[in-house]
Tab-separated table of C-alpha atoms in Angstrom:
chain	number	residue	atom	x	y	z
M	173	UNK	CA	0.547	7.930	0.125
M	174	UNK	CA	0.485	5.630	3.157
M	175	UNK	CA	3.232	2.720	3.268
M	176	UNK	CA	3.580	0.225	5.388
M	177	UNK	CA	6.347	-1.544	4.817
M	178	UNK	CA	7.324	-5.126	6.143
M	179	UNK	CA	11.110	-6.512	7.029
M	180	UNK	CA	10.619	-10.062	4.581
M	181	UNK	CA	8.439	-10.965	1.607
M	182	UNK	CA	9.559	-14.955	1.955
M	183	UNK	CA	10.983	-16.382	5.112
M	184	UNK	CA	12.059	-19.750	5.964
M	185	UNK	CA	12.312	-21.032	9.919
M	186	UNK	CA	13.141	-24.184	11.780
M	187	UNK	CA	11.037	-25.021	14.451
M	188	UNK	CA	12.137	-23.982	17.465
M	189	UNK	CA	13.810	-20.847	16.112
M	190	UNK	CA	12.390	-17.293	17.274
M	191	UNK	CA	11.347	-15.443	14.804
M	192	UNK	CA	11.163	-11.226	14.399
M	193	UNK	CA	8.749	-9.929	11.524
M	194	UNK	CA	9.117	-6.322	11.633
M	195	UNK	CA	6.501	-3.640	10.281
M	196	UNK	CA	7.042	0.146	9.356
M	197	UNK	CA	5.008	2.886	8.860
M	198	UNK	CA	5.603	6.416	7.785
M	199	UNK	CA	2.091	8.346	8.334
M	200	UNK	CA	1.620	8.674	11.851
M	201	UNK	CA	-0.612	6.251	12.676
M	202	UNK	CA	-1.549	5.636	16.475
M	203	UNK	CA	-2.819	2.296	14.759
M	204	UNK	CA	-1.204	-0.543	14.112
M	205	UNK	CA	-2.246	-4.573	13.644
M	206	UNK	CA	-0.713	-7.789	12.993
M	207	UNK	CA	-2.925	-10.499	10.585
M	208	UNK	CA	-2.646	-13.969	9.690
M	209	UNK	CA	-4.132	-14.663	6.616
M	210	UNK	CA	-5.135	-18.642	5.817
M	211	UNK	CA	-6.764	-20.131	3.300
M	212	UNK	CA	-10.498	-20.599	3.658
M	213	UNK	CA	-9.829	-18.463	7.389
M	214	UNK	CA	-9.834	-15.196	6.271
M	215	UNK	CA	-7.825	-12.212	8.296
M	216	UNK	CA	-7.311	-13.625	12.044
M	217	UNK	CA	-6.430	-10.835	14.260
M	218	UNK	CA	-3.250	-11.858	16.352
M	219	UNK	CA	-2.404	-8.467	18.266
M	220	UNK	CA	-3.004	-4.535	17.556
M	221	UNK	CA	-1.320	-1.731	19.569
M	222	UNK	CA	-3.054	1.480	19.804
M	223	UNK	CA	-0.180	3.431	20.929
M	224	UNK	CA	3.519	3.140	21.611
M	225	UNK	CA	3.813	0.357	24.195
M	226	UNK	CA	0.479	-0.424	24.973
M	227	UNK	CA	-0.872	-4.220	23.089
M	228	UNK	CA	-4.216	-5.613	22.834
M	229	UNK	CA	-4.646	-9.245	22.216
M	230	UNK	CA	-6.527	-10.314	19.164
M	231	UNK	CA	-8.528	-13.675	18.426
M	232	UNK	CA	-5.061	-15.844	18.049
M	233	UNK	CA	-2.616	-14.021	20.400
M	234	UNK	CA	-1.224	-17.488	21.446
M	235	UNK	CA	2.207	-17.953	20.433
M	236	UNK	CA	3.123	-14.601	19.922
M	237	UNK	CA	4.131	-11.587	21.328
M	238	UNK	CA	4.481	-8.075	20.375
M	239	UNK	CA	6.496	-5.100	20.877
M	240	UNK	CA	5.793	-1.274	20.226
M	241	UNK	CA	9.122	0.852	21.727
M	242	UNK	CA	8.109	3.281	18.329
M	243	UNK	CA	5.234	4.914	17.341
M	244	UNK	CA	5.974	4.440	13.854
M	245	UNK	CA	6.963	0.023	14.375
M	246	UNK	CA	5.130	-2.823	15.567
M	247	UNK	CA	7.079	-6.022	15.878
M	248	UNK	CA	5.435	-9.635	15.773
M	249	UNK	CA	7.738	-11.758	17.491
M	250	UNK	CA	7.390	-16.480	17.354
M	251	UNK	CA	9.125	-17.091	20.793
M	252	UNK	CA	9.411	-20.760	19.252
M	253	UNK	CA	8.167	-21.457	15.697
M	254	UNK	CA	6.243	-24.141	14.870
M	255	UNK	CA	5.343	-25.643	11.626
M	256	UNK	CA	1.389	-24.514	12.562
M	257	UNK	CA	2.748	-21.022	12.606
M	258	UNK	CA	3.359	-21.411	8.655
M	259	UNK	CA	1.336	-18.453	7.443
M	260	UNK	CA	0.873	-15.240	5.309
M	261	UNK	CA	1.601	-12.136	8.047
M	262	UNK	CA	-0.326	-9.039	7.533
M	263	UNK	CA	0.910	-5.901	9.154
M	264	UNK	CA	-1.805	-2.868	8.855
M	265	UNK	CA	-2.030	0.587	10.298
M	266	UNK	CA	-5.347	3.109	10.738
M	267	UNK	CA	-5.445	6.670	12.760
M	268	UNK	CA	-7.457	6.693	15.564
M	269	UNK	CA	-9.275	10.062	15.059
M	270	UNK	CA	-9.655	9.483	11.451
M	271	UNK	CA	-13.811	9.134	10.430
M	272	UNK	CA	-13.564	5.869	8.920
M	273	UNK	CA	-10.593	4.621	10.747
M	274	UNK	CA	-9.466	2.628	7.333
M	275	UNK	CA	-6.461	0.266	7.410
M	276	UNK	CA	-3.756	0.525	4.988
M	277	UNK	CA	-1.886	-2.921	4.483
M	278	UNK	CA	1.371	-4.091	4.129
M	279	UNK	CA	2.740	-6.441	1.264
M	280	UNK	CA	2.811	-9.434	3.830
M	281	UNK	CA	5.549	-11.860	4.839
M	282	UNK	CA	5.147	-15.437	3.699
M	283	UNK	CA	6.492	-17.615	6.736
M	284	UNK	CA	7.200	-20.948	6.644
M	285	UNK	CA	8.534	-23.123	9.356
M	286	UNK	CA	10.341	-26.587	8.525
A	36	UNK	CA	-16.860	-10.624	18.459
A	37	UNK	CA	-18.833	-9.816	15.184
A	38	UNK	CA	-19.122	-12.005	12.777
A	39	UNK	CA	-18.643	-11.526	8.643
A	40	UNK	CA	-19.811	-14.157	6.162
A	41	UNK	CA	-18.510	-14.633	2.390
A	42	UNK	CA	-20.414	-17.135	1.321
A	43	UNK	CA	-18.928	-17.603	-2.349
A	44	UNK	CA	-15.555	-18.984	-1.798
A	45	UNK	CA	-15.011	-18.392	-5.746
A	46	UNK	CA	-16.869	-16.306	-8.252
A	47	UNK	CA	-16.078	-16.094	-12.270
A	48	UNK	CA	-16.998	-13.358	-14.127
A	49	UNK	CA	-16.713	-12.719	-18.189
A	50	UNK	CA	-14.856	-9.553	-19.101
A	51	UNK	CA	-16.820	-6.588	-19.522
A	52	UNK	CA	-19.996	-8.559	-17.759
A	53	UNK	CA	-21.262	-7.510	-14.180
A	54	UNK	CA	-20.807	-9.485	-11.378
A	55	UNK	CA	-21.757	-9.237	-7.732
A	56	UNK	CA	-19.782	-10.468	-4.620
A	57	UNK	CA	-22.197	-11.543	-1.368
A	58	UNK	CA	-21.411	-10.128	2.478
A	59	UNK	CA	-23.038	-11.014	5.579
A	60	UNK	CA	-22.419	-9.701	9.048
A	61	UNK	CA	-23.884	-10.430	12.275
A	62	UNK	CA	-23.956	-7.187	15.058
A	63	UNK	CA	-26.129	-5.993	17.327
A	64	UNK	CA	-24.489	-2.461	16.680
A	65	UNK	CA	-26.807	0.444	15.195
A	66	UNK	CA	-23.738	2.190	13.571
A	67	UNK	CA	-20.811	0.785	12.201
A	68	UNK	CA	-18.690	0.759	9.275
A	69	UNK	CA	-18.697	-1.649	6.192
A	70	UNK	CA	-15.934	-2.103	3.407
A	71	UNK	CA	-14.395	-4.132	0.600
A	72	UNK	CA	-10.855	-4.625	0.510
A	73	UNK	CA	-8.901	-6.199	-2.843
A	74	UNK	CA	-6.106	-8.518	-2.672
A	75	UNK	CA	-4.806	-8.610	-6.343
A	76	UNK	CA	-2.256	-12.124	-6.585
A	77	UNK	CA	0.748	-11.631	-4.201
A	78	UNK	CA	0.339	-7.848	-4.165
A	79	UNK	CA	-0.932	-5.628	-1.353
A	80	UNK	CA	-4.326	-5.482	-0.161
A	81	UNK	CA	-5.773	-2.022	-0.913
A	82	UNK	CA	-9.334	-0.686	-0.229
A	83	UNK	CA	-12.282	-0.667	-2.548
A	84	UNK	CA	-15.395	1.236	-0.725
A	85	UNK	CA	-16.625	1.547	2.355
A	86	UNK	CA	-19.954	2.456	4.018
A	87	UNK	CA	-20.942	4.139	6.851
A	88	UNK	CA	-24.526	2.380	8.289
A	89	UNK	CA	-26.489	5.537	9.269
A	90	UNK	CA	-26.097	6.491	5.279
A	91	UNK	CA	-29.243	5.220	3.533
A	92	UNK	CA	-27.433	5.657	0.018
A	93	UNK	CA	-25.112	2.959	-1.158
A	94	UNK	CA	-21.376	3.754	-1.600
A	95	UNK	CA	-20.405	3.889	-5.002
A	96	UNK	CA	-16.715	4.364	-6.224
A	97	UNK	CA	-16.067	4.307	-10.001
A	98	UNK	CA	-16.758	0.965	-11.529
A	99	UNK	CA	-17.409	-0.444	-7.721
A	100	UNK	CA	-20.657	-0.080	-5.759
A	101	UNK	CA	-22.305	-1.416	-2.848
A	102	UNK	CA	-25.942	-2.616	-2.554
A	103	UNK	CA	-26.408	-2.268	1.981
A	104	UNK	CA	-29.667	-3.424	3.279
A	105	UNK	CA	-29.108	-2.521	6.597
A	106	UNK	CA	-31.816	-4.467	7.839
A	107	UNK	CA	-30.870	-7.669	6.367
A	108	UNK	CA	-27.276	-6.928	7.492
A	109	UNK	CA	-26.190	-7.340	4.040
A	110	UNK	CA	-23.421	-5.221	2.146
A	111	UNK	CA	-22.623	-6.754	-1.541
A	112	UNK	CA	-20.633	-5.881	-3.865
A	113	UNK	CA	-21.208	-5.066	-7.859
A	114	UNK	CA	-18.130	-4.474	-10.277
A	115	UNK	CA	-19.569	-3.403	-13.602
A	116	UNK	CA	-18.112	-3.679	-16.804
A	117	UNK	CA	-15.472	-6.366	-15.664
A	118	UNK	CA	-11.436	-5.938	-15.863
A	119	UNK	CA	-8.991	-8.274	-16.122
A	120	UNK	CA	-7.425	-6.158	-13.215
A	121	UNK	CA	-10.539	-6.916	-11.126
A	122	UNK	CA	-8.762	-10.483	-10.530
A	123	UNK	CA	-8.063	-10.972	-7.074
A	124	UNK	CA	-9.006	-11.957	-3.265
A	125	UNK	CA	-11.736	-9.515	-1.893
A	126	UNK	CA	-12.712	-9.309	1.887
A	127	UNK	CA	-15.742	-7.644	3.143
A	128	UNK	CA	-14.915	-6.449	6.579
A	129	UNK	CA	-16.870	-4.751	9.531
A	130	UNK	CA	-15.596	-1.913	12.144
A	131	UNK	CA	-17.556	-1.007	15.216
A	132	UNK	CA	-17.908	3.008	15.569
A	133	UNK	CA	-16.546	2.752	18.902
A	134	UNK	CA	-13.636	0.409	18.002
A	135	UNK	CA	-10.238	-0.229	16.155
A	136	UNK	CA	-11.236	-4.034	15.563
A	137	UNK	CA	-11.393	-4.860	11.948
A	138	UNK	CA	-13.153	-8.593	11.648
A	139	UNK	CA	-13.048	-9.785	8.032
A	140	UNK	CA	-14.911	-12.313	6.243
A	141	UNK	CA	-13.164	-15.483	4.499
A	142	UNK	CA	-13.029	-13.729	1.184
A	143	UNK	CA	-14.237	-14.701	-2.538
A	144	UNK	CA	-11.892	-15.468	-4.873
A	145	UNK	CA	-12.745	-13.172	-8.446
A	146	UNK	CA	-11.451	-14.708	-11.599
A	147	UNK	CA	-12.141	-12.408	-14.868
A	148	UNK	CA	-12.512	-14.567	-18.161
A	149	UNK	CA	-11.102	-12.875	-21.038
């Protein structure tokens, strides 16, 4: 079985502080993605990396950044949190060759910024 | 960017009854790729069914099956015979064939009345 694993269930920030959520996964996948999830909004794609070191920006890239230095972890990093940044985090990962290209999910981190 | 419409913020269902969750999507793609994803309450989103669009015959996975009317750009989804397990977020979501992109709709909230 896939797993993607994620560094936090629960986290609690003050604005201003940066902020590391970290994502693992253990199948190989070239893929990997970084979600917010908001009520009413849906999935919002923030940024997706389709190999080590190389970043794409999704539809809400501002205020974050990402790093890839391993194939197999894709960091989403707040430079400076803000309490608008107070979201559910979704990390996913897909093959690239794969038919259907399907994303497996993480659990999510649950970030909230004071 | 394509564009995926849940236009049932929240369904209900009775157990054991049928019910049937509504996708739109907007794309001026010939082929692509459709699926369901299920959110169960604070647990990890998994996958449900997918569809490619070339195949005329609808995707059907156990208890879960997909009416596509490719034409109407339409891709609901029917879960027969109702679980209390069945409770949970569900986003339809579209892929190009050429891309990684996911772009998810807003999702429908399922609630199963015992």
């Amino acid at each position: 079985d896939v797993k993607v694993t994620q560094s936090s269930r629960y986290l609690v920030k003050r604005t201003g502080e940066k902020v590391f959520l970290e994502c693992v996964q253990d199948m190989d996948h070239e893929n990997m993605f970084w979600y917010r999830q908001d009520p009413g909004l849906g999935l919002r794609l923030i940024y997706f990396s389709y190999d080590v070191k190389m970043k794409e920006k999704g539809d809400i890239p501002e205020g974050y950044s990402v790093s890839r230095e391993k194939k197999e972890r894709f960091s989403l990093i707040l430079e400076s949190a803000s309490t608008n940044q107070t979201s559910m985090y979704l990390c996913a990962s897909s093959l690239a060759t794969s038919e259907y290209n399907e994303q497996f999910f993480g659990p999510g981190t649950r970030l909230t910024v004071l | 960017a394509q564009t995926v419409t849940q236009s049932q913020p929240e369904m209900s269902v009775q157990e054991a009854e049928t019910v049937t969750l509504s996708c739109t999507y907007d794309t001026s793609e010939s082929d692509y790729y459709l699926f369901w994803y299920k959110q169960p309450p604070s647990r990890q989103m998994i996958l449900v069914i997918r569809q490619e669009a070339y195949k005329q015959q609808n995707a059907t996975e156990n208890r879960f099956s997909v009416n596509f009317q490719k034409a109407a750009k339409s891709f609901s989804l029917k879960i027969s015979d109702s679980q209390l397990g069945d409770a949970a977020m569900y986003f339809c979501a579209y892929r190009s064939k050429t891309g990684n992109q996911f772009y998810f709709g807003t999702g429908t909230s399922l609630t199963v009345i015992p």
